[in-house]
Amino acid sequence: MDSLLNTVVLMLEGTQVTLQIFFVTLIASLPLGLLAALGRISSIKPLSRLMEFYIWLMRGTPLMLQLLFVYFALPMVGIMLPDIAAALLAFTLNYAAYFAEIFRAGIQSISRGQYEAAKTLGLTHAQTMQRIIIPQMIRHVLPPVSNETINLVKDTSLIYILAMNDLLRVARTIVQREFDMTPFVVAAVFYLIMTAVLTWVFKKLEAHYGKYDK
């Protein structure tokens, strides 16, 4: 019993690192993804092409490779980052690209009539996006954003390659030390709890925004 309790305590410490990566990445990548989406559909061609290349690059290469690049390649050009900062930079850039494509699709799903009506009312393009388009977009993109957010919880386990003591690395260390598979079961329960909470939150959000469709 004491051994299981000690295992849970150690893994709770690892969970703090996992949650830190998750929350900071989510908070940073959502607005960055929206900005990238707006840049992607911008009429300014150089900006649109730049965002298209960024999204293609981030979505076309593995997150693990991006983590390794930030962690090992940047110091070669004199950019030294702490482990946690390197992980957060890679995660944020990666997930912002995925959110950007989701937001772009959501924005472009809004009918052109909405823009024309806003123009008739004398709204500027910025006001149209802020007051009309983006609120409707949020309702459309909640399901794919929910999926990506849940994927983010699981992808945080990739930081083990940077020797950071996240939930999965702590579990693996205990298993290797004590030859007991219990920590992997406990880790699975922790991940399931986190994803269950997120699923519940997004269901509530979808129900909230869905009432406007009625």
Coordinates of N, CA and C in Angstrom, one line a residue:
M1 N 0.8 -1.2 0.0 CA 0.0 0.0 0.0 C 0.9 1.3 0.0
D2 N 1.9 1.2 0.8 CA 2.8 2.4 0.9 C 3.5 2.6 -0.4
S3 N 3.9 1.5 -1.1 CA 4.6 1.6 -2.4 C 3.6 2.2 -3.4
L4 N 2.4 1.8 -3.4 CA 1.4 2.4 -4.4 C 1.2 3.9 -4.1
L5 N 1.2 4.3 -2.8 CA 1.0 5.7 -2.4 C 2.2 6.5 -2.8
N6 N 3.4 6.0 -2.6 CA 4.6 6.7 -3.1 C 4.6 6.8 -4.6
T7 N 4.2 5.8 -5.3 CA 4.1 5.9 -6.7 C 3.2 7.0 -7.2
V8 N 2.0 7.1 -6.6 CA 1.0 8.1 -6.9 C 1.5 9.5 -6.6
V9 N 2.2 9.6 -5.5 CA 2.8 10.9 -5.1 C 3.8 11.4 -6.2
L10 N 4.7 10.5 -6.5 CA 5.7 10.8 -7.5 C 5.1 11.1 -8.9
M11 N 4.1 10.4 -9.2 CA 3.4 10.6 -10.5 C 2.6 11.9 -10.5
L12 N 2.1 12.3 -9.4 CA 1.4 13.6 -9.3 C 2.4 14.7 -9.6
E13 N 3.7 14.6 -9.1 CA 4.7 15.6 -9.4 C 5.0 15.6 -10.9
G14 N 5.0 14.4 -11.5 CA 5.2 14.4 -13.0 C 4.0 15.0 -13.7
T15 N 2.8 14.8 -13.2 CA 1.6 15.4 -13.8 C 1.7 16.9 -13.8
Q16 N 2.3 17.5 -12.8 CA 2.4 19.0 -12.8 C 3.2 19.5 -14.0
V17 N 4.2 18.8 -14.4 CA 5.0 19.1 -15.6 C 4.1 18.9 -16.9
T18 N 3.4 17.8 -16.9 CA 2.5 17.5 -18.0 C 1.4 18.6 -18.2
L19 N 0.8 19.0 -17.1 CA -0.2 20.0 -17.1 C 0.3 21.4 -17.4
Q20 N 1.6 21.7 -17.0 CA 2.2 23.0 -17.3 C 2.4 23.1 -18.9
I21 N 2.9 22.0 -19.5 CA 3.1 22.0 -20.9 C 1.8 22.1 -21.6
F22 N 0.8 21.4 -21.1 CA -0.6 21.4 -21.8 C -1.2 22.8 -21.7
F23 N -1.3 23.4 -20.5 CA -2.0 24.7 -20.4 C -1.3 25.8 -21.1
V24 N 0.0 25.9 -20.9 CA 0.7 27.0 -21.6 C 0.7 26.9 -23.1
T25 N 0.8 25.6 -23.6 CA 0.7 25.4 -25.0 C -0.7 25.8 -25.6
L26 N -1.7 25.4 -24.9 CA -3.1 25.7 -25.3 C -3.3 27.2 -25.3
I27 N -2.9 27.9 -24.2 CA -3.2 29.3 -24.1 C -2.4 30.1 -25.1
A28 N -1.2 29.6 -25.5 CA -0.4 30.4 -26.4 C -0.8 30.0 -27.9
S29 N -1.1 28.7 -28.1 CA -1.3 28.3 -29.5 C -2.7 28.7 -30.1
L30 N -3.7 28.8 -29.3 CA -5.0 29.2 -29.8 C -5.0 30.6 -30.4
P31 N -4.6 31.6 -29.7 CA -4.5 33.0 -30.4 C -3.5 33.0 -31.5
L32 N -2.4 32.3 -31.3 CA -1.4 32.3 -32.4 C -2.0 31.6 -33.7
G33 N -2.7 30.6 -33.4 CA -3.4 29.9 -34.5 C -4.4 30.7 -35.2
L34 N -5.1 31.5 -34.5 CA -6.1 32.4 -35.1 C -5.4 33.5 -35.9
L35 N -4.3 34.0 -35.4 CA -3.6 35.0 -36.2 C -3.0 34.4 -37.4
A36 N -2.5 33.2 -37.3 CA -2.0 32.5 -38.5 C -3.1 32.2 -39.5
A37 N -4.3 31.9 -39.1 CA -5.4 31.6 -40.0 C -5.8 32.9 -40.7
L38 N -5.8 34.0 -39.9 CA -6.2 35.3 -40.6 C -5.1 35.7 -41.6
G39 N -3.9 35.4 -41.3 CA -2.8 35.7 -42.2 C -2.9 34.8 -43.4
R40 N -3.3 33.6 -43.2 CA -3.4 32.6 -44.3 C -4.4 33.0 -45.3
I41 N -5.5 33.6 -44.9 CA -6.6 34.0 -45.8 C -6.5 35.5 -46.2
S42 N -5.4 36.2 -45.7 CA -5.2 37.6 -46.0 C -5.1 37.8 -47.5
S43 N -5.5 39.0 -48.0 CA -5.3 39.4 -49.4 C -3.9 39.9 -49.6
I44 N -3.1 40.0 -48.6 CA -1.7 40.3 -48.7 C -0.9 39.1 -49.1
K45 N -0.5 38.9 -50.3 CA 0.0 37.7 -50.8 C 1.3 37.2 -50.1
P46 N 2.3 38.1 -49.8 CA 3.5 37.6 -49.1 C 3.1 37.0 -47.7
L47 N 2.2 37.7 -47.0 CA 1.8 37.2 -45.7 C 1.1 35.9 -45.8
S48 N 0.2 35.8 -46.8 CA -0.6 34.5 -47.0 C 0.3 33.4 -47.4
R49 N 1.3 33.6 -48.2 CA 2.3 32.6 -48.6 C 3.2 32.2 -47.5
L50 N 3.5 33.1 -46.6 CA 4.4 32.8 -45.5 C 3.6 31.9 -44.5
M51 N 2.4 32.3 -44.2 CA 1.6 31.5 -43.3 C 1.3 30.1 -43.9
E52 N 1.1 30.0 -45.2 CA 0.9 28.7 -45.9 C 2.1 27.8 -45.7
F53 N 3.3 28.4 -45.9 CA 4.6 27.7 -45.7 C 4.7 27.2 -44.2
Y54 N 4.5 28.1 -43.3 CA 4.6 27.8 -41.9 C 3.7 26.6 -41.5
I55 N 2.4 26.7 -41.9 CA 1.5 25.6 -41.6 C 1.9 24.3 -42.3
W56 N 2.3 24.4 -43.5 CA 2.8 23.2 -44.2 C 4.0 22.6 -43.5
L57 N 4.9 23.4 -43.1 CA 6.1 22.9 -42.4 C 5.8 22.3 -41.1
M58 N 5.0 22.9 -40.3 CA 4.7 22.4 -38.9 C 3.8 21.1 -39.0
R59 N 2.9 21.1 -39.9 CA 2.0 19.9 -40.0 C 2.7 18.8 -40.8
G60 N 3.7 19.1 -41.6 CA 4.3 18.1 -42.4 C 5.5 17.4 -41.8
T61 N 5.9 17.8 -40.6 CA 7.1 17.2 -39.9 C 6.6 16.8 -38.5
P62 N 7.2 15.7 -38.0 CA 6.8 15.1 -36.7 C 7.1 16.1 -35.6
L63 N 6.2 16.1 -34.6 CA 6.4 17.0 -33.4 C 7.7 16.6 -32.7
M64 N 8.0 15.3 -32.7 CA 9.2 14.9 -32.0 C 10.5 15.5 -32.7
L65 N 10.5 15.5 -34.0 CA 11.6 16.1 -34.7 C 11.7 17.6 -34.4
Q66 N 10.6 18.3 -34.3 CA 10.6 19.7 -34.0 C 11.1 19.9 -32.6
L67 N 10.7 19.0 -31.7 CA 11.3 19.1 -30.3 C 12.8 19.0 -30.3
L68 N 13.3 18.0 -31.0 CA 14.7 17.8 -31.1 C 15.4 18.9 -31.8
F69 N 14.8 19.5 -32.8 CA 15.4 20.6 -33.5 C 15.6 21.8 -32.6
V70 N 14.5 22.2 -31.9 CA 14.5 23.3 -31.0 C 15.5 23.1 -29.9
Y71 N 15.6 21.9 -29.3 CA 16.4 21.6 -28.2 C 17.9 21.5 -28.5
F72 N 18.2 20.9 -29.7 CA 19.6 20.7 -30.1 C 20.2 21.7 -31.1
A73 N 19.3 22.1 -32.1 CA 19.8 22.9 -33.1 C 19.9 24.4 -32.7
L74 N 19.0 24.9 -32.0 CA 19.0 26.3 -31.6 C 20.3 26.7 -30.8
P75 N 20.8 25.8 -29.9 CA 22.0 26.2 -29.2 C 23.2 26.3 -30.1
M76 N 23.2 25.6 -31.3 CA 24.3 25.6 -32.2 C 24.4 27.0 -32.9
V77 N 23.3 27.8 -32.9 CA 23.4 29.1 -33.4 C 23.3 30.2 -32.3
G78 N 23.6 29.7 -31.1 CA 23.7 30.7 -30.0 C 22.4 31.0 -29.2
I79 N 21.4 30.2 -29.5 CA 20.1 30.5 -28.8 C 19.9 29.4 -27.8
M80 N 20.1 29.7 -26.5 CA 20.1 28.8 -25.4 C 18.7 28.9 -24.7
L81 N 18.0 27.8 -24.6 CA 16.7 27.9 -23.9 C 16.7 26.8 -22.9
P82 N 16.0 27.1 -21.7 CA 15.8 26.1 -20.7 C 15.0 24.9 -21.3
D83 N 15.0 23.8 -20.7 CA 14.3 22.6 -21.2 C 12.8 22.9 -21.4
I84 N 12.2 23.5 -20.4 CA 10.8 23.8 -20.4 C 10.4 24.8 -21.5
A85 N 11.3 25.8 -21.7 CA 11.0 26.8 -22.7 C 11.2 26.2 -24.1
A86 N 12.1 25.3 -24.3 CA 12.3 24.7 -25.6 C 11.1 23.8 -25.9
A87 N 10.6 23.0 -25.0 CA 9.5 22.2 -25.2 C 8.2 23.0 -25.5
L88 N 8.0 24.1 -24.8 CA 6.9 25.0 -25.0 C 6.9 25.6 -26.3
L89 N 8.1 26.1 -26.8 CA 8.2 26.7 -28.1 C 7.8 25.7 -29.2
A90 N 8.4 24.5 -29.1 CA 8.1 23.5 -30.2 C 6.6 23.1 -30.1
F91 N 6.0 22.9 -29.0 CA 4.6 22.5 -28.9 C 3.7 23.7 -29.4
T92 N 4.0 24.9 -29.0 CA 3.2 26.0 -29.4 C 3.2 26.2 -30.9
L93 N 4.4 26.2 -31.5 CA 4.5 26.4 -32.9 C 3.7 25.3 -33.7
N94 N 3.9 24.0 -33.2 CA 3.2 22.9 -33.8 C 1.7 23.0 -33.7
Y95 N 1.2 23.2 -32.5 CA -0.3 23.2 -32.4 C -0.9 24.5 -32.9
A96 N -0.2 25.6 -33.0 CA -0.7 26.8 -33.6 C -1.0 26.5 -35.1
A97 N -0.2 25.7 -35.7 CA -0.4 25.4 -37.1 C -1.6 24.6 -37.4
Y98 N -1.8 23.6 -36.5 CA -3.0 22.8 -36.6 C -4.3 23.6 -36.3
F99 N -4.2 24.4 -35.3 CA -5.4 25.3 -35.0 C -5.6 26.3 -36.1
A100 N -4.6 26.7 -36.7 CA -4.7 27.7 -37.8 C -5.5 27.1 -39.0
E101 N -5.3 25.9 -39.3 CA -6.0 25.2 -40.4 C -7.5 25.0 -40.0
I102 N -7.7 24.7 -38.7 CA -9.1 24.5 -38.2 C -9.8 25.9 -38.3
F103 N -9.2 26.9 -37.8 CA -9.8 28.2 -37.8 C -10.0 28.7 -39.2
R104 N -9.1 28.5 -40.1 CA -9.2 28.9 -41.5 C -10.5 28.3 -42.1
A105 N -10.6 27.0 -41.9 CA -11.8 26.3 -42.5 C -13.0 26.8 -41.8
G106 N -13.0 27.1 -40.5 CA -14.2 27.6 -39.9 C -14.6 29.0 -40.4
I107 N -13.6 29.9 -40.6 CA -13.9 31.2 -41.2 C -14.4 31.1 -42.6
Q108 N -13.8 30.3 -43.4 CA -14.3 30.2 -44.8 C -15.6 29.4 -44.9
S109 N -16.1 28.8 -43.8 CA -17.4 28.1 -43.9 C -18.5 29.1 -43.7
I110 N -18.2 30.3 -43.3 CA -19.2 31.4 -43.1 C -19.6 31.9 -44.5
S111 N -20.8 32.0 -44.8 CA -21.3 32.4 -46.1 C -20.8 33.9 -46.4
R112 N -20.6 34.2 -47.7 CA -20.2 35.5 -48.1 C -21.3 36.5 -47.8
G113 N -22.5 36.1 -47.7 CA -23.6 37.0 -47.5 C -23.5 37.7 -46.1
Q114 N -22.8 37.0 -45.2 CA -22.5 37.6 -43.9 C -21.6 38.9 -44.0
Y115 N -20.6 38.7 -44.9 CA -19.7 39.9 -45.1 C -20.4 41.0 -45.8
E116 N -21.3 40.6 -46.8 CA -22.0 41.7 -47.5 C -23.0 42.4 -46.6
A117 N -23.7 41.7 -45.7 CA -24.6 42.3 -44.8 C -23.9 43.2 -43.9
A118 N -22.7 42.8 -43.4 CA -21.9 43.7 -42.5 C -21.4 44.9 -43.2
K119 N -21.0 44.8 -44.5 CA -20.6 45.9 -45.2 C -21.8 46.9 -45.4
T120 N -23.0 46.4 -45.7 CA -24.1 47.2 -45.8 C -24.4 48.0 -44.5
L121 N -24.1 47.4 -43.4 CA -24.3 48.1 -42.1 C -23.2 49.0 -41.8
G122 N -22.2 49.1 -42.6 CA -21.2 50.1 -42.4 C -20.0 49.6 -41.5
L123 N -19.9 48.3 -41.3 CA -18.9 47.7 -40.5 C -17.6 47.6 -41.3
T124 N -16.5 47.9 -40.6 CA -15.2 47.6 -41.3 C -14.9 46.1 -41.3
H125 N -13.9 45.8 -42.1 CA -13.5 44.3 -42.1 C -13.1 43.8 -40.7
A126 N -12.4 44.6 -40.0 CA -12.0 44.2 -38.6 C -13.2 44.0 -37.7
Q127 N -14.2 44.9 -37.8 CA -15.4 44.8 -37.0 C -16.2 43.6 -37.4
T128 N -16.2 43.4 -38.7 CA -17.0 42.2 -39.2 C -16.4 40.9 -38.7
M129 N -15.1 40.8 -38.7 CA -14.5 39.6 -38.2 C -14.7 39.4 -36.7
Q130 N -14.6 40.5 -36.0 CA -14.6 40.5 -34.5 C -16.1 40.2 -34.0
R131 N -17.1 40.9 -34.7 CA -18.4 40.8 -34.2 C -19.3 39.8 -34.8
I132 N -19.0 39.4 -36.0 CA -19.9 38.5 -36.8 C -19.2 37.2 -37.1
I133 N -18.1 37.2 -37.8 CA -17.5 36.0 -38.3 C -16.9 35.1 -37.3
I134 N -16.0 35.7 -36.4 CA -15.3 34.8 -35.4 C -16.3 34.2 -34.4
P135 N -17.3 34.9 -33.9 CA -18.2 34.3 -33.0 C -18.9 33.1 -33.6
Q136 N -19.3 33.2 -34.9 CA -19.9 32.0 -35.6 C -18.9 30.9 -35.9
M137 N -17.6 31.3 -36.2 CA -16.6 30.4 -36.4 C -16.4 29.5 -35.2
I138 N -16.4 30.1 -34.0 CA -16.1 29.3 -32.8 C -17.1 28.1 -32.7
R139 N -18.3 28.4 -33.0 CA -19.3 27.3 -32.9 C -19.0 26.2 -33.9
H140 N -18.5 26.5 -35.1 CA -18.2 25.5 -36.1 C -17.0 24.7 -35.8
V141 N -16.0 25.3 -35.1 CA -14.7 24.7 -34.9 C -14.5 23.9 -33.6
L142 N -15.5 24.0 -32.7 CA -15.4 23.4 -31.4 C -15.1 21.9 -31.5
P143 N -15.8 21.1 -32.3 CA -15.4 19.7 -32.4 C -14.0 19.4 -32.8
P144 N -13.4 20.0 -33.9 CA -12.0 19.7 -34.2 C -11.1 20.3 -33.2
V145 N -11.4 21.4 -32.6 CA -10.5 22.0 -31.6 C -10.5 21.0 -30.4
S146 N -11.6 20.4 -30.0 CA -11.7 19.5 -29.0 C -10.8 18.3 -29.2
N147 N -10.8 17.8 -30.5 CA -10.0 16.6 -30.8 C -8.5 17.0 -30.7
E148 N -8.1 18.1 -31.2 CA -6.7 18.5 -31.1 C -6.3 18.8 -29.7
T149 N -7.2 19.3 -28.8 CA -6.8 19.5 -27.4 C -6.6 18.2 -26.7
I150 N -7.4 17.3 -27.0 CA -7.2 15.9 -26.4 C -5.9 15.3 -26.9
N151 N -5.6 15.5 -28.2 CA -4.3 15.0 -28.7 C -3.2 15.7 -28.0
L152 N -3.3 16.9 -27.6 CA -2.3 17.7 -26.9 C -1.9 17.0 -25.6
V153 N -3.0 16.6 -24.9 CA -2.7 15.9 -23.6 C -1.8 14.7 -23.8
K154 N -2.1 13.9 -24.8 CA -1.3 12.7 -25.0 C 0.0 13.0 -25.6
D155 N 0.1 14.1 -26.4 CA 1.4 14.4 -27.1 C 2.4 15.0 -26.0
T156 N 1.9 15.5 -24.9 CA 2.9 16.0 -23.9 C 3.8 14.9 -23.5
S157 N 3.5 13.6 -23.6 CA 4.4 12.5 -23.3 C 5.6 12.5 -24.1
L158 N 5.7 13.2 -25.2 CA 6.9 13.3 -26.1 C 8.0 14.0 -25.4
I159 N 7.8 14.8 -24.4 CA 8.8 15.5 -23.8 C 9.8 14.6 -23.0
Y160 N 9.5 13.3 -22.9 CA 10.4 12.4 -22.3 C 11.8 12.4 -23.0
I161 N 11.8 12.7 -24.3 CA 13.0 12.7 -25.1 C 13.9 13.8 -24.7
L162 N 13.4 14.8 -24.0 CA 14.2 15.9 -23.5 C 14.6 15.7 -22.0
A163 N 14.4 14.5 -21.5 CA 14.7 14.1 -20.2 C 14.0 14.9 -19.1
M164 N 12.8 15.4 -19.4 CA 12.0 16.1 -18.5 C 11.1 15.1 -17.7
N165 N 10.9 15.3 -16.4 CA 10.2 14.4 -15.6 C 8.7 14.7 -15.7
D166 N 8.1 14.4 -16.8 CA 6.7 14.4 -17.0 C 6.0 13.2 -16.4
L167 N 4.7 13.0 -16.6 CA 4.0 11.9 -16.0 C 4.5 10.6 -16.6
L168 N 4.7 10.5 -17.9 CA 5.1 9.2 -18.5 C 6.6 8.8 -18.1
R169 N 7.5 9.8 -18.1 CA 8.9 9.5 -17.8 C 9.0 9.0 -16.3
V170 N 8.2 9.7 -15.4 CA 8.2 9.2 -14.0 C 7.7 7.8 -13.9
A171 N 6.7 7.5 -14.6 CA 6.1 6.1 -14.6 C 7.1 5.1 -15.1
R172 N 7.8 5.5 -16.2 CA 8.8 4.5 -16.8 C 10.0 4.3 -15.8
T173 N 10.4 5.4 -15.2 CA 11.5 5.3 -14.2 C 11.2 4.4 -13.1
I174 N 10.0 4.5 -12.6 CA 9.6 3.6 -11.5 C 9.5 2.2 -11.9
V175 N 8.9 2.0 -13.1 CA 8.8 0.6 -13.6 C 10.2 0.0 -13.8
Q176 N 11.2 0.7 -14.3 CA 12.5 0.2 -14.5 C 13.2 -0.1 -13.2
R177 N 12.9 0.7 -12.2 CA 13.6 0.6 -10.9 C 13.0 -0.6 -10.1
E178 N 11.7 -0.7 -10.1 CA 11.0 -1.7 -9.3 C 10.4 -2.9 -10.0
F179 N 10.6 -2.9 -11.3 CA 10.1 -4.1 -12.1 C 8.6 -4.3 -11.8
D180 N 7.8 -3.2 -11.8 CA 6.4 -3.3 -11.5 C 5.6 -2.5 -12.5
M181 N 4.6 -3.1 -13.1 CA 3.9 -2.4 -14.2 C 2.8 -1.4 -13.7
T182 N 2.6 -1.4 -12.3 CA 1.5 -0.6 -11.8 C 1.6 0.9 -12.2
P183 N 2.8 1.5 -12.2 CA 2.9 2.9 -12.6 C 2.3 3.2 -14.0
F184 N 2.5 2.2 -14.9 CA 1.9 2.5 -16.2 C 0.4 2.5 -16.1
V185 N -0.2 1.6 -15.3 CA -1.6 1.6 -15.1 C -2.1 3.0 -14.5
V186 N -1.3 3.4 -13.5 CA -1.7 4.7 -12.8 C -1.6 5.8 -13.8
A187 N -0.5 5.8 -14.6 CA -0.4 6.9 -15.7 C -1.5 6.9 -16.6
A188 N -2.0 5.7 -17.0 CA -3.1 5.6 -17.9 C -4.4 6.2 -17.3
V189 N -4.6 5.9 -16.0 CA -5.7 6.5 -15.3 C -5.6 8.0 -15.3
F190 N -4.4 8.5 -15.0 CA -4.2 10.0 -15.0 C -4.6 10.6 -16.3
Y191 N -4.1 10.0 -17.4 CA -4.4 10.5 -18.8 C -5.9 10.4 -19.1
L192 N -6.5 9.3 -18.7 CA -7.9 9.2 -18.9 C -8.8 10.2 -18.2
I193 N -8.3 10.5 -16.9 CA -9.0 11.5 -16.2 C -8.9 12.9 -16.8
M194 N -7.7 13.2 -17.3 CA -7.5 14.5 -18.0 C -8.4 14.6 -19.3
T195 N -8.4 13.5 -20.1 CA -9.1 13.6 -21.3 C -10.6 13.6 -21.0
A196 N -11.1 12.9 -19.9 CA -12.5 12.9 -19.6 C -12.9 14.3 -19.2
V197 N -12.1 15.0 -18.4 CA -12.5 16.3 -18.0 C -12.6 17.2 -19.3
L198 N -11.6 17.1 -20.2 CA -11.6 17.9 -21.4 C -12.9 17.6 -22.3
T199 N -13.2 16.3 -22.4 CA -14.4 15.9 -23.2 C -15.6 16.6 -22.6
W200 N -15.7 16.5 -21.2 CA -16.9 17.1 -20.6 C -17.0 18.6 -20.8
V201 N -15.8 19.3 -20.7 CA -15.8 20.8 -20.9 C -16.2 21.1 -22.3
F202 N -15.7 20.4 -23.3 CA -16.1 20.7 -24.7 C -17.5 20.4 -25.0
K203 N -18.0 19.3 -24.4 CA -19.5 19.0 -24.6 C -20.3 20.1 -24.0
K204 N -19.9 20.7 -22.9 CA -20.7 21.9 -22.4 C -20.6 23.1 -23.3
L205 N -19.4 23.3 -23.8 CA -19.2 24.4 -24.8 C -20.1 24.2 -26.0
E206 N -20.0 23.0 -26.6 CA -20.8 22.7 -27.8 C -22.3 22.9 -27.5
A207 N -22.7 22.5 -26.3 CA -24.2 22.6 -26.0 C -24.5 24.1 -25.8
H208 N -23.6 24.9 -25.2 CA -23.8 26.3 -25.1 C -24.0 27.0 -26.4
Y209 N -23.0 26.8 -27.3 CA -23.0 27.4 -28.6 C -24.1 26.8 -29.5
G210 N -24.4 25.5 -29.3 CA -25.4 24.9 -30.1 C -26.8 25.5 -30.0
K211 N -27.1 26.0 -28.8 CA -28.4 26.6 -28.6 C -28.8 27.7 -29.5
Y212 N -27.7 28.4 -30.1 CA -28.0 29.5 -31.0 C -28.4 29.0 -32.4
D213 N -28.2 27.7 -32.6 CA -28.6 27.1 -33.9 C -30.1 26.8 -33.9
K214 N -30.7 26.8 -32.8 CA -32.1 26.4 -32.7 C -33.0 27.5 -33.1

